[in-house]
CSV table of C-alpha atoms in Angstrom, one decimal:
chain,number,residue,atom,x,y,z
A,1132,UNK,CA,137.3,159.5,92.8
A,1133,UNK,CA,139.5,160.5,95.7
A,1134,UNK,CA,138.7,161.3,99.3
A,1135,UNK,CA,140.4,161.2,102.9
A,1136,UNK,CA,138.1,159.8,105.3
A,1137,UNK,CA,137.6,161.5,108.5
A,1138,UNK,CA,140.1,160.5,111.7
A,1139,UNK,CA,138.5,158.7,114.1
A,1140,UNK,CA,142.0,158.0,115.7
A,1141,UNK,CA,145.3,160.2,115.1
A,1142,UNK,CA,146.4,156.3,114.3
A,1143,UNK,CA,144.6,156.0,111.0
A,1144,UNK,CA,144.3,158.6,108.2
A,1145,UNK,CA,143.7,156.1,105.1
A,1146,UNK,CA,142.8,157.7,101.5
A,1147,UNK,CA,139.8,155.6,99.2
A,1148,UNK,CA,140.2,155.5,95.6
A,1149,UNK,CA,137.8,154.1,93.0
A,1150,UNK,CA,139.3,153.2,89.8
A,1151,UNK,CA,137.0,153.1,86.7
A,1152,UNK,CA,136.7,149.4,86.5
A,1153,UNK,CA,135.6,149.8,90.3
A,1154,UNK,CA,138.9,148.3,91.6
A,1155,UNK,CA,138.9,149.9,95.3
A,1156,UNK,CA,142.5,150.9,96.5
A,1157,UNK,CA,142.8,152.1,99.9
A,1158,UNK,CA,146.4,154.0,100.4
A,1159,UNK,CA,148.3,155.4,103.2
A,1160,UNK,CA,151.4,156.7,104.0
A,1161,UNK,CA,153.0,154.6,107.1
A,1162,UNK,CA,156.8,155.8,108.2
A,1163,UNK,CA,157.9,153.0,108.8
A,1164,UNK,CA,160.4,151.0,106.0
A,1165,UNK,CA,158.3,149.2,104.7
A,1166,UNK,CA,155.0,148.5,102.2
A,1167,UNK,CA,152.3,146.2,102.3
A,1168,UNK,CA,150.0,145.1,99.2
A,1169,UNK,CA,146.9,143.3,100.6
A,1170,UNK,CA,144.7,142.2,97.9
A,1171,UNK,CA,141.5,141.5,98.7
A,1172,UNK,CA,138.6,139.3,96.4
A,1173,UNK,CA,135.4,139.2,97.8
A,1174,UNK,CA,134.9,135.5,97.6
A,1175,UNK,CA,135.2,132.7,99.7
A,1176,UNK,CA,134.2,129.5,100.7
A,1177,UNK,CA,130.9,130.5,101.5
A,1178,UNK,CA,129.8,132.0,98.0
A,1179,UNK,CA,130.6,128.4,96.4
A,1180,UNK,CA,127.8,125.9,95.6
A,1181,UNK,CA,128.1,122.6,96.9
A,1182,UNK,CA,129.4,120.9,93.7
A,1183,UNK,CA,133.0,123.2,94.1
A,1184,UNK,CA,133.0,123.4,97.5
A,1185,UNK,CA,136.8,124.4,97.8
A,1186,UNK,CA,137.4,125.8,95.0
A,1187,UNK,CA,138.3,129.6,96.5
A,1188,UNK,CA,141.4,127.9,98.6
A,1189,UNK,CA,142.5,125.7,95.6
A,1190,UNK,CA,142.4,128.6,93.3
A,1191,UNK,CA,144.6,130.5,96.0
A,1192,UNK,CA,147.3,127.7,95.4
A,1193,UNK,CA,147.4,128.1,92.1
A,1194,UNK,CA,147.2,131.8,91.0
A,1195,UNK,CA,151.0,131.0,91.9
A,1196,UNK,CA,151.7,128.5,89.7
A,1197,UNK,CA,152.6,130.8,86.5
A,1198,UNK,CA,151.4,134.0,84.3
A,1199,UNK,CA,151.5,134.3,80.4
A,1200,UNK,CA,154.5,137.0,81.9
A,1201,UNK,CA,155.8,135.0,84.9
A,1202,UNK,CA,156.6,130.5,85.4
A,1203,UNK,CA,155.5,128.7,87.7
A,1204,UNK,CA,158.2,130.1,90.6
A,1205,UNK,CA,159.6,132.7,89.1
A,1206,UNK,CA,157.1,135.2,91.4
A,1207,UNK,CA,158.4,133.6,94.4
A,1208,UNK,CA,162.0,134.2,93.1
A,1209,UNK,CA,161.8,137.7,92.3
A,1210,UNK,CA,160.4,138.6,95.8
A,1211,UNK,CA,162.8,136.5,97.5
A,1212,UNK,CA,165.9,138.3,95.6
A,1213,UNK,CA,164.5,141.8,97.0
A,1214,UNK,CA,163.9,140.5,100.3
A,1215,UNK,CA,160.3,141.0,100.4
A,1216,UNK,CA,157.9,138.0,101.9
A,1217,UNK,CA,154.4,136.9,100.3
A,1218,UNK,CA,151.6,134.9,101.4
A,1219,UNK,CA,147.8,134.0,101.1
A,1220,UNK,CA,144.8,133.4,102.8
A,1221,UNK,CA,141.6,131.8,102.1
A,1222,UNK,CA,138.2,132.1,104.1
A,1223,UNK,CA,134.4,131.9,104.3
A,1224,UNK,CA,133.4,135.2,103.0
A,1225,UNK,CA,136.6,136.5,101.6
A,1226,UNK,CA,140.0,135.5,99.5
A,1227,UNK,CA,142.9,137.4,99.9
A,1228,UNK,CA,147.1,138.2,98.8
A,1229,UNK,CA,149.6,140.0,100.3
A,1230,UNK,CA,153.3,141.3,99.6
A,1231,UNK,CA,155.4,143.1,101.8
A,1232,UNK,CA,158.4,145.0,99.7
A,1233,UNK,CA,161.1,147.7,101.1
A,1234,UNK,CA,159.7,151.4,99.9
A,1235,UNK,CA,162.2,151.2,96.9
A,1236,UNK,CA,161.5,147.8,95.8
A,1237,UNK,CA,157.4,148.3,95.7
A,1238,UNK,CA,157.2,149.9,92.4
A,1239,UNK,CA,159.0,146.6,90.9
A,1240,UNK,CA,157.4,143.9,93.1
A,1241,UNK,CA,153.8,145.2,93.1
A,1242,UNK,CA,152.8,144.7,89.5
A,1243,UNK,CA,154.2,140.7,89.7
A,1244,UNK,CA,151.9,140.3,92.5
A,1245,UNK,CA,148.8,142.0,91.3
A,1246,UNK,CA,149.6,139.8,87.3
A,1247,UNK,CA,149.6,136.3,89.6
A,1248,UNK,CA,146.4,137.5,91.5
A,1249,UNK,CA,144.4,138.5,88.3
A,1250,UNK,CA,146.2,136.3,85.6
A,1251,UNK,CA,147.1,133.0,86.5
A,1252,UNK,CA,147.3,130.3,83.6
A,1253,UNK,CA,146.5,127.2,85.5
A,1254,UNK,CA,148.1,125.1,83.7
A,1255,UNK,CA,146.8,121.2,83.6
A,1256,UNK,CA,149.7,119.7,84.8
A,1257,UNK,CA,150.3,122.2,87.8
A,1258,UNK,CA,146.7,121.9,88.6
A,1259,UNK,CA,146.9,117.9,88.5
A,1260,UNK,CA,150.0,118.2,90.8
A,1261,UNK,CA,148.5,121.1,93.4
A,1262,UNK,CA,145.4,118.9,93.6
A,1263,UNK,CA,147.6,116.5,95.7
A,1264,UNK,CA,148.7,119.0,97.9
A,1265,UNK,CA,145.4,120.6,98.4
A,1266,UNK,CA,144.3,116.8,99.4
A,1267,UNK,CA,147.3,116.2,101.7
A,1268,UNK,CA,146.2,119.5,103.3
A,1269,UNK,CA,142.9,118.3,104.0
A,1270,UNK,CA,143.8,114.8,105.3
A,1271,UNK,CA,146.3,117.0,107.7
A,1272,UNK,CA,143.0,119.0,108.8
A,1273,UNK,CA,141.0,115.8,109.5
A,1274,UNK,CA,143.8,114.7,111.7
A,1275,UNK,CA,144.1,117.9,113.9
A,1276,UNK,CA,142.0,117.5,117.0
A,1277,UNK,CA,141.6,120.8,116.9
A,1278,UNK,CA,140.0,121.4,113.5
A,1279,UNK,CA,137.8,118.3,114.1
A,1280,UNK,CA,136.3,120.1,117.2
A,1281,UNK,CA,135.8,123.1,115.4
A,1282,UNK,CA,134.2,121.3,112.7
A,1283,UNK,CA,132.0,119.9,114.4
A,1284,UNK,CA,130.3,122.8,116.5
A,1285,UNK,CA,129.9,124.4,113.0
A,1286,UNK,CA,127.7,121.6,111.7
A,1287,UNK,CA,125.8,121.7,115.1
A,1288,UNK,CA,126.0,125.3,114.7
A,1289,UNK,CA,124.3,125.8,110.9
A,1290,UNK,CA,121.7,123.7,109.5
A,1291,UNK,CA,122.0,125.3,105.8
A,1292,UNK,CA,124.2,128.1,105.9
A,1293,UNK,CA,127.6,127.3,104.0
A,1294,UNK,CA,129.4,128.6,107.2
A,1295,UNK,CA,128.9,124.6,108.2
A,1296,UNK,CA,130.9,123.6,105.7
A,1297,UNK,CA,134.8,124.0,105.6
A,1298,UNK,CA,137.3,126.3,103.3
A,1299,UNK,CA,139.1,123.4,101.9
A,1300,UNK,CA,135.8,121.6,100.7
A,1301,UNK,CA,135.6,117.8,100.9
A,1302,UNK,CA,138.1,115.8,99.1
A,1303,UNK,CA,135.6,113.9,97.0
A,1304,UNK,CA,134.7,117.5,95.5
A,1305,UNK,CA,138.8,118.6,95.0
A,1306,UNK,CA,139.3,115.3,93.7
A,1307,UNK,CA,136.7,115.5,90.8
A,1308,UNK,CA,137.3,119.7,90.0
A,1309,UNK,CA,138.9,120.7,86.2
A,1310,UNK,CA,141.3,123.0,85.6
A,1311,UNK,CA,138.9,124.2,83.5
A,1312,UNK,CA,136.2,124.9,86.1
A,1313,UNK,CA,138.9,126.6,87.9
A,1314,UNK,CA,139.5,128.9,84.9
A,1315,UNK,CA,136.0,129.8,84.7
A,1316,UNK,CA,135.7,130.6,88.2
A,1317,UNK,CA,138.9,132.9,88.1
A,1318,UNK,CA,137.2,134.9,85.4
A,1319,UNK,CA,133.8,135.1,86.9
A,1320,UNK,CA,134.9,136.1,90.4
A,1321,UNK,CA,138.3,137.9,90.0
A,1322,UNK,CA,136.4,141.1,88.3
A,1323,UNK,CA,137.9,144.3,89.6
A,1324,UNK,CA,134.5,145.6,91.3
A,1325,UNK,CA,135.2,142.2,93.7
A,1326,UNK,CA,138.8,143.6,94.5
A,1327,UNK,CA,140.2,145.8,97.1
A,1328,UNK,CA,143.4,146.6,97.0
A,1329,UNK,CA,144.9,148.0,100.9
A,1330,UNK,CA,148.4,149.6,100.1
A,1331,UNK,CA,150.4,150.7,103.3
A,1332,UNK,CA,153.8,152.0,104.0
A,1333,UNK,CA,156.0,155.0,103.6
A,1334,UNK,CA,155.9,156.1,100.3
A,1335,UNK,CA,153.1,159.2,99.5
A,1336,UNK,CA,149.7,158.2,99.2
A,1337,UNK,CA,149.5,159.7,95.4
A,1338,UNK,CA,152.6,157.6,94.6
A,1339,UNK,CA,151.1,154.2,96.6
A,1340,UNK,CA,147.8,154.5,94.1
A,1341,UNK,CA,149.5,155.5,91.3
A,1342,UNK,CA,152.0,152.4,91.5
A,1343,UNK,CA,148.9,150.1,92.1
A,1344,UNK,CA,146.8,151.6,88.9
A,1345,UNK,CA,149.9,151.7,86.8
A,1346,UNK,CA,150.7,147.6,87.8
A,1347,UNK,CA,147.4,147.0,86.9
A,1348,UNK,CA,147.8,148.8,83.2
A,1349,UNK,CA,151.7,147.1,83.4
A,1350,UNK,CA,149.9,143.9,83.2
A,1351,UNK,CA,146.9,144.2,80.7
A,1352,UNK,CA,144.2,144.7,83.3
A,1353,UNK,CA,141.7,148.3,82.0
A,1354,UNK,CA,141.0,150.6,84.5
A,1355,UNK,CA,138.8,152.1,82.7
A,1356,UNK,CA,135.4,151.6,83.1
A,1357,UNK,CA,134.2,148.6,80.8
A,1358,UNK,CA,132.0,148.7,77.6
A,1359,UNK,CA,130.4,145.8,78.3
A,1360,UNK,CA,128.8,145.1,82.4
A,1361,UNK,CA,131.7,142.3,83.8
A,1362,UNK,CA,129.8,139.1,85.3
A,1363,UNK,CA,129.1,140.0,89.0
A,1364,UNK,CA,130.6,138.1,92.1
A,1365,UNK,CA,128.2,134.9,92.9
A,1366,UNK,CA,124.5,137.2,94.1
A,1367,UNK,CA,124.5,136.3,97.8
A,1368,UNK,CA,120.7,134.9,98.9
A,1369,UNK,CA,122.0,134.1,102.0
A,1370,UNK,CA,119.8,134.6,104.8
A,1371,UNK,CA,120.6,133.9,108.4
A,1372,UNK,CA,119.0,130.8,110.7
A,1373,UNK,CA,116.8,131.5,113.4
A,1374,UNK,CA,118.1,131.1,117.1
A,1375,UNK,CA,118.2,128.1,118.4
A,1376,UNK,CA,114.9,127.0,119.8
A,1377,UNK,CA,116.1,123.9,122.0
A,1378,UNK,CA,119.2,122.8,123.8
A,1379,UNK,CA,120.6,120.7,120.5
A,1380,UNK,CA,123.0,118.3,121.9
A,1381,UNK,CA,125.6,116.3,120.2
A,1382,UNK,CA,128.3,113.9,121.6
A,1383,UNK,CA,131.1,112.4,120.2
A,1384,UNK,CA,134.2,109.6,121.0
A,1385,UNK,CA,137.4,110.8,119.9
A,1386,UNK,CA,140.7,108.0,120.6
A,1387,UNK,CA,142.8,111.0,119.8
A,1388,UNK,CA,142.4,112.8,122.9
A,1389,UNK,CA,143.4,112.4,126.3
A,1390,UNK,CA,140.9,114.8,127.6
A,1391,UNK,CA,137.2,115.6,126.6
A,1392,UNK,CA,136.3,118.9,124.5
A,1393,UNK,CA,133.1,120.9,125.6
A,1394,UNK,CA,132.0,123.7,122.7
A,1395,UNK,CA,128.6,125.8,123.5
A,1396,UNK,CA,127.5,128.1,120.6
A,1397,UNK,CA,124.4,130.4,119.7
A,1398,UNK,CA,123.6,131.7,116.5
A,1399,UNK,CA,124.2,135.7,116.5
A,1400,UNK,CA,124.2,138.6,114.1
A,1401,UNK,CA,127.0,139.3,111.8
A,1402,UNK,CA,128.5,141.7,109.2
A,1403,UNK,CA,125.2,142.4,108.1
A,1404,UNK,CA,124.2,143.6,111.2
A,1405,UNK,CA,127.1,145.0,112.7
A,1406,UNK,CA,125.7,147.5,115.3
A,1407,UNK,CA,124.3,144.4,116.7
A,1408,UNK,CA,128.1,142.5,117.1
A,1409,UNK,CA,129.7,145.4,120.0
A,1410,UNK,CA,128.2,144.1,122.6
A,1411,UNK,CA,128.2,140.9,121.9
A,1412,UNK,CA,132.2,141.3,121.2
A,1413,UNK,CA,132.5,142.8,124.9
A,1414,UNK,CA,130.5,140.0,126.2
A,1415,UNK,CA,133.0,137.4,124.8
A,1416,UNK,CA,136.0,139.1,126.6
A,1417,UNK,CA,134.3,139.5,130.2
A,1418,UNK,CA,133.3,135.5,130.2
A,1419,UNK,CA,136.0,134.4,128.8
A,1420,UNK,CA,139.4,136.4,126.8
A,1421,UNK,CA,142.3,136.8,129.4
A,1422,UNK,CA,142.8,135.6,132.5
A,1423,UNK,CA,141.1,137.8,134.1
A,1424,UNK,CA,137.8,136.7,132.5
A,1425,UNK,CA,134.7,135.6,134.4
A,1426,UNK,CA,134.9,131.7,133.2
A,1427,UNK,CA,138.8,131.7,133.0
A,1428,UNK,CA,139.3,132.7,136.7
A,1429,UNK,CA,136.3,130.6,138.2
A,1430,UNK,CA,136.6,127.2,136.2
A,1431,UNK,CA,140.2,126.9,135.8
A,1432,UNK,CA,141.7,129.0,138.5
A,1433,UNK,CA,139.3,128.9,141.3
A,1434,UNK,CA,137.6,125.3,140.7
A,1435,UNK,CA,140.1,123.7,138.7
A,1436,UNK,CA,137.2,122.0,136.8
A,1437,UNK,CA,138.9,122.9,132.6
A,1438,UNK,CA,142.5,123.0,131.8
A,1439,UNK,CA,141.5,126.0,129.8
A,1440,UNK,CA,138.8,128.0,127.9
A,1441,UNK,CA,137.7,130.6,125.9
A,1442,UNK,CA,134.9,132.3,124.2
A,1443,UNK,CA,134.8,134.3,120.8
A,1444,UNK,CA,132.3,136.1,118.9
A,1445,UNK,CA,133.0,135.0,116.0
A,1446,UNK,CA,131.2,137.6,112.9
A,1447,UNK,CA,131.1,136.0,109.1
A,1448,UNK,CA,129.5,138.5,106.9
A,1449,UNK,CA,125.9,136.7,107.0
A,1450,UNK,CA,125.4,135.4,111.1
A,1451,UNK,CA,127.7,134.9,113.6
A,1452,UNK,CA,128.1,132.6,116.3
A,1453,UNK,CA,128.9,133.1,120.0
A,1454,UNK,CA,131.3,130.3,120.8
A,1455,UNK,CA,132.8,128.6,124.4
A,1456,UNK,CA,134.8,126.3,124.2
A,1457,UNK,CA,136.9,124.2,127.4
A,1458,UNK,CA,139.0,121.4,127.3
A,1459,UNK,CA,138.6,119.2,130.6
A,1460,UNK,CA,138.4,116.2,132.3
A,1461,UNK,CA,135.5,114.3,131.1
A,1462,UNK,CA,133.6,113.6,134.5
A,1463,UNK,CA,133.4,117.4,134.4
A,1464,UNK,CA,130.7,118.0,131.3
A,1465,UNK,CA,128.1,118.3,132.9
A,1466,UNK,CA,129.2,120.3,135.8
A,1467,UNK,CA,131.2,122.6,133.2
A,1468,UNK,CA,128.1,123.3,131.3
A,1469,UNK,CA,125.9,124.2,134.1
A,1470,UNK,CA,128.6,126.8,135.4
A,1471,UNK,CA,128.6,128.3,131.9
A,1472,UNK,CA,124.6,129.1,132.3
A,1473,UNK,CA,124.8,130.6,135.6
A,1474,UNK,CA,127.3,132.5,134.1
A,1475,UNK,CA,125.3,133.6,131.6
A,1476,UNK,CA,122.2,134.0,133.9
A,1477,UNK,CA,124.0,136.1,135.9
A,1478,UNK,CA,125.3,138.5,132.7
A,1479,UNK,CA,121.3,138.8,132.1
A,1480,UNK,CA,120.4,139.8,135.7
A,1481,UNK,CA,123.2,141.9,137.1
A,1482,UNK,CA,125.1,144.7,135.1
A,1483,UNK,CA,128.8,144.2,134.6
A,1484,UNK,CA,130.4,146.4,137.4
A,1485,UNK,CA,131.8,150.3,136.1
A,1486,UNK,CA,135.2,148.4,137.1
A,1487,UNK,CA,134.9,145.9,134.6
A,1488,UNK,CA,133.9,147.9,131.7
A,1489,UNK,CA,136.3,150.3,132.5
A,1490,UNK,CA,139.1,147.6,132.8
A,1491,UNK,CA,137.7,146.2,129.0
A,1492,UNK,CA,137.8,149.2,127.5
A,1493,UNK,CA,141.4,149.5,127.7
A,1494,UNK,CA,141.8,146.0,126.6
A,1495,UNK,CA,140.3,147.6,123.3
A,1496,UNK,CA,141.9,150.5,123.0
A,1497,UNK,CA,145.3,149.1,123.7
A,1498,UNK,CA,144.1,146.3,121.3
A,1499,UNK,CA,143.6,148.8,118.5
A,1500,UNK,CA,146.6,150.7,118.9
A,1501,UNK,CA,149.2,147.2,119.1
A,1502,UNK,CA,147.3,146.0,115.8
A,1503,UNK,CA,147.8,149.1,114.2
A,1504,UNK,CA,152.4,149.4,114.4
A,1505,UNK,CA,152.8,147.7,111.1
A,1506,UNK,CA,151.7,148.0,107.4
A,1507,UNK,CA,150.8,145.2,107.1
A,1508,UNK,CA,148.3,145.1,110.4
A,1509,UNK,CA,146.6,148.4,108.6
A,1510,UNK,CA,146.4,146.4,105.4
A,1511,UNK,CA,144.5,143.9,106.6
A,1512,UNK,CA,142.4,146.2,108.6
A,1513,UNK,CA,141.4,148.3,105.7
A,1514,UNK,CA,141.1,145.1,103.3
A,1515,UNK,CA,139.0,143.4,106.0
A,1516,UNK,CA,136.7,146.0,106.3
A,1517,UNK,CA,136.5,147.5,103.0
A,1518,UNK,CA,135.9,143.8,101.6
A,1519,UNK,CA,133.2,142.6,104.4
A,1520,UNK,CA,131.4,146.2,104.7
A,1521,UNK,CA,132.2,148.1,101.1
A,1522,UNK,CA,133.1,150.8,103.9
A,1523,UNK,CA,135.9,151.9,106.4
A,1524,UNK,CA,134.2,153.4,108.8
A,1525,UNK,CA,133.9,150.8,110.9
A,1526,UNK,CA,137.6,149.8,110.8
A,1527,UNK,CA,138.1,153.3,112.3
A,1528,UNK,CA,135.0,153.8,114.4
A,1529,UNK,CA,135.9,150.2,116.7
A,1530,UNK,CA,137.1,151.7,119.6
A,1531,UNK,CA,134.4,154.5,120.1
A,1532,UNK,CA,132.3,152.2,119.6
A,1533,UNK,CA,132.5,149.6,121.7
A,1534,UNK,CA,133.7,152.3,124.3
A,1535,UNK,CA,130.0,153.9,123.9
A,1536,UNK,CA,128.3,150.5,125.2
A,1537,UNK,CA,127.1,150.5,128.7
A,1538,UNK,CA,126.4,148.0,131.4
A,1539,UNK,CA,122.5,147.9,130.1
A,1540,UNK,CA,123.5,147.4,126.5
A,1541,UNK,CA,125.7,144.1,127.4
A,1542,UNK,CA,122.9,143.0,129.7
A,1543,UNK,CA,120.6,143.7,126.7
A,1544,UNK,CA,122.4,141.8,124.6
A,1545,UNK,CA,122.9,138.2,127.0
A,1546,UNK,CA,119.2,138.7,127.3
A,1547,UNK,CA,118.4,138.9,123.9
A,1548,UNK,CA,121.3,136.4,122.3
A,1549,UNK,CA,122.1,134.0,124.5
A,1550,UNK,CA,119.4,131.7,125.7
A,1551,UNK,CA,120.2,129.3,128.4
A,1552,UNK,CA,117.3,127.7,127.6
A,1553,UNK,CA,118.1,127.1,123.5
A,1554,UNK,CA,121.6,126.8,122.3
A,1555,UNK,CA,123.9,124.1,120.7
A,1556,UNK,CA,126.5,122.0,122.3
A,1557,UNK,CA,129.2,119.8,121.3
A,1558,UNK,CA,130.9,116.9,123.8
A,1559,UNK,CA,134.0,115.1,122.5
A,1560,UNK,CA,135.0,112.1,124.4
A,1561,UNK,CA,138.0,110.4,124.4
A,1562,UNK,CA,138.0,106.6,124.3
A,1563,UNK,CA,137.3,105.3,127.7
């Protein structure tokens, strides 16, 4: 099943195909010398229950360690004597596994990747050895100022949701997993209806899908449709929190910092409600993206009150959450915070100038287009959304969009999201 999806954009003319097994490849041809592979697995952190709370970024380390075809390293070789580069990335709502080959290396390179994404062995002794490094990489996180922040705000900012909860998991849960859970959790989630794989670069799109389904053939994986129904990914009964109904406050002392760490967040709609995400996405860049922002130019240039800040709405597949977050002198909390509301107040009660929006939407458009000069950027643009939404419109729809909203639809939206009466805050100290 074959078909071209409509242009949106003279940028993007990606082709869907459906394999049997429901494998999903999106192709398109890209001229530019180059060809990305992004394979996508709709699983991450969030679809884990408590007692293998990591397991999706583990099992990321260690699809590399070895096939029944390929040893531990020998992947990493054969890309590296063609020149190409490989990576991986692991989060909340999604797993994913990318190559990027020169056109007349991809038919070679792109079965080795897909075999390591969809057969690894995970071995004992490899998985006893990556354990350590999966540790080290959490200790690393707990020391990172940074990650601690963030941390933090999400436990503030979900009371069940796994989104609380971070991608590496805990180390008392990585440091009682079995290779053999592992195993099990490979073959349970790694099912080709879970799997999207975005192929760009300049080769022809039949050629780019045919190279993908042959790999898959190359390396014992059907794609035909299976006699018997393949275990689904984990059912999602995931439901999003209410708003916040009070000011939830939490403060913290942190001797690693030399200055204090002020996060405000509200609960907001996400993937599953993405109409609902535009405006709030527009809101984020008019308080505070760029320096030409609302919070950005008064608090740090005009009142010199935060060394800097920024906001993000930040969309996982089940809720979102609107996030500020400064870094400032600690005598300044409370004064910080307060400017943030009238902000806010004032997004709720007067409509963001023509100028503005005008001066936004180019931000997006221009956005769009810089994020759209590689293969590899439309890769992950079609995996993304293909993986998040089971749908590309939206990938290719952005920009008109977010171009449609107008000043009563952001007003609308402060109004309706963020409360400056209800919302949760995190204050970070350092050691007096």
């Amino acid at each position: 099943m074959t078909s071209t999806l409509l242009k949106s954009t003279p940028l993007n003319a990606p082709t869907l195909h459906r394999l049997p097994n429901g494998l999903t490849i999106v192709a398109e041809q890209m001229p530019v010398e180059a060809v990305n592979l992004n394979v996508w697995i709709n699983v991450g952190s969030s679809d884990e229950p408590d007692p293998i709370n990591g397991m999706a970024h583990f099992l990321e380390h260690m699809v590399f360690k070895g096939t029944p075809r390929l040893n531990s390293g020998e992947f990493e070789r054969l890309i590296e004597e063609r020149g190409a580069v490989t990576n991986a990335a692991t989060s909340q709502d999604y797993t994913h596994y990318y190559i990027t080959t020169a056109p007349k290396d991809f038919a070679h390179l792109a079965p080795l990747q897909l075999d390591v994404v969809l057969n690894p062995s995970i071995p004992e002794d490899a998985f006893q050895r990556e354990r350590l490094v999966v540790l080290e990489e959490i200790r690393r996180s707990e020391d990172n100022p940074r990650r601690r922040t963030y941390q933090r705000a999400m436990e503030v900012a979900f009371d069940t949701l796994p989104y609380r909860r971070q991608v590496l998991g805990p180390a008392a849960v990585i440091e009682q997993l079995t290779a053999q859970q592992m195993r099990d959790f490979h073959a349970s989630q790694y099912q080709p209806k879970s799997i999207t794989a975005a192929v760009v670069g300049n080769l022809p799109v039949e050629e780019l899908i045919e190279i993908v389904a042959q790999g898959l053939t190359e390396i014992g994986v059907s794609t035909q449709e299976p006699e018997v129904e393949s275990q689904e990914a984990i059912a999602s009964t995931l439901t999003p929190e209410p708003a916040f109904r009070e000011i939830v406050r939490r403060e913290y002392v942190d001797e690693s910092l030399q200055q204090a760490r002020l996060v405000m967040m509200w609960r907001v709609p996400g993937m599953t409600h993405l109409s609902d995400t535009y405006a709030l996405d527009v809101l984020s860049v008019i308080l505070g993206q760029g320096r030409m922002s609302r919070l950005f130019r008064d608090l740090r240039e005009d009142r010199h009150l935060v060394t800097n800040i920024g906001v993000s709405n930040m969309s996982h597949r089940h809720q979102g959450v609107f996030y500020i977050g400064a870094q400032l002198p600690v005598e300044n909390l409370a004064e910080v915070e307060a400017a943030i509301l009238a902000h806010i107040r004032t997004l709720q009660t007067e409509p963001a100038s023509e100028a503005e929006i005008s001066r936004f939407r180019t931000q997006v458009a221009n956005r769009f287009v810089f994020g759209n000069e590689t293969p590899s950027d439309r890769a992950n643009l079609y995996g993304y959304y293909q993986t998040m939404m089971g749908d590309l419109a939206p990938a290719l729809n952005y920009p008109a969009r977010i171009q449609a909203l107008e000043a009563a639809d952001l007003q609308s939206a402060a109004q309706q999201y963020l409360s400056c009466d209800a919302y949760g805050v995190v204050a970070i100290k350092p050691a007096s």
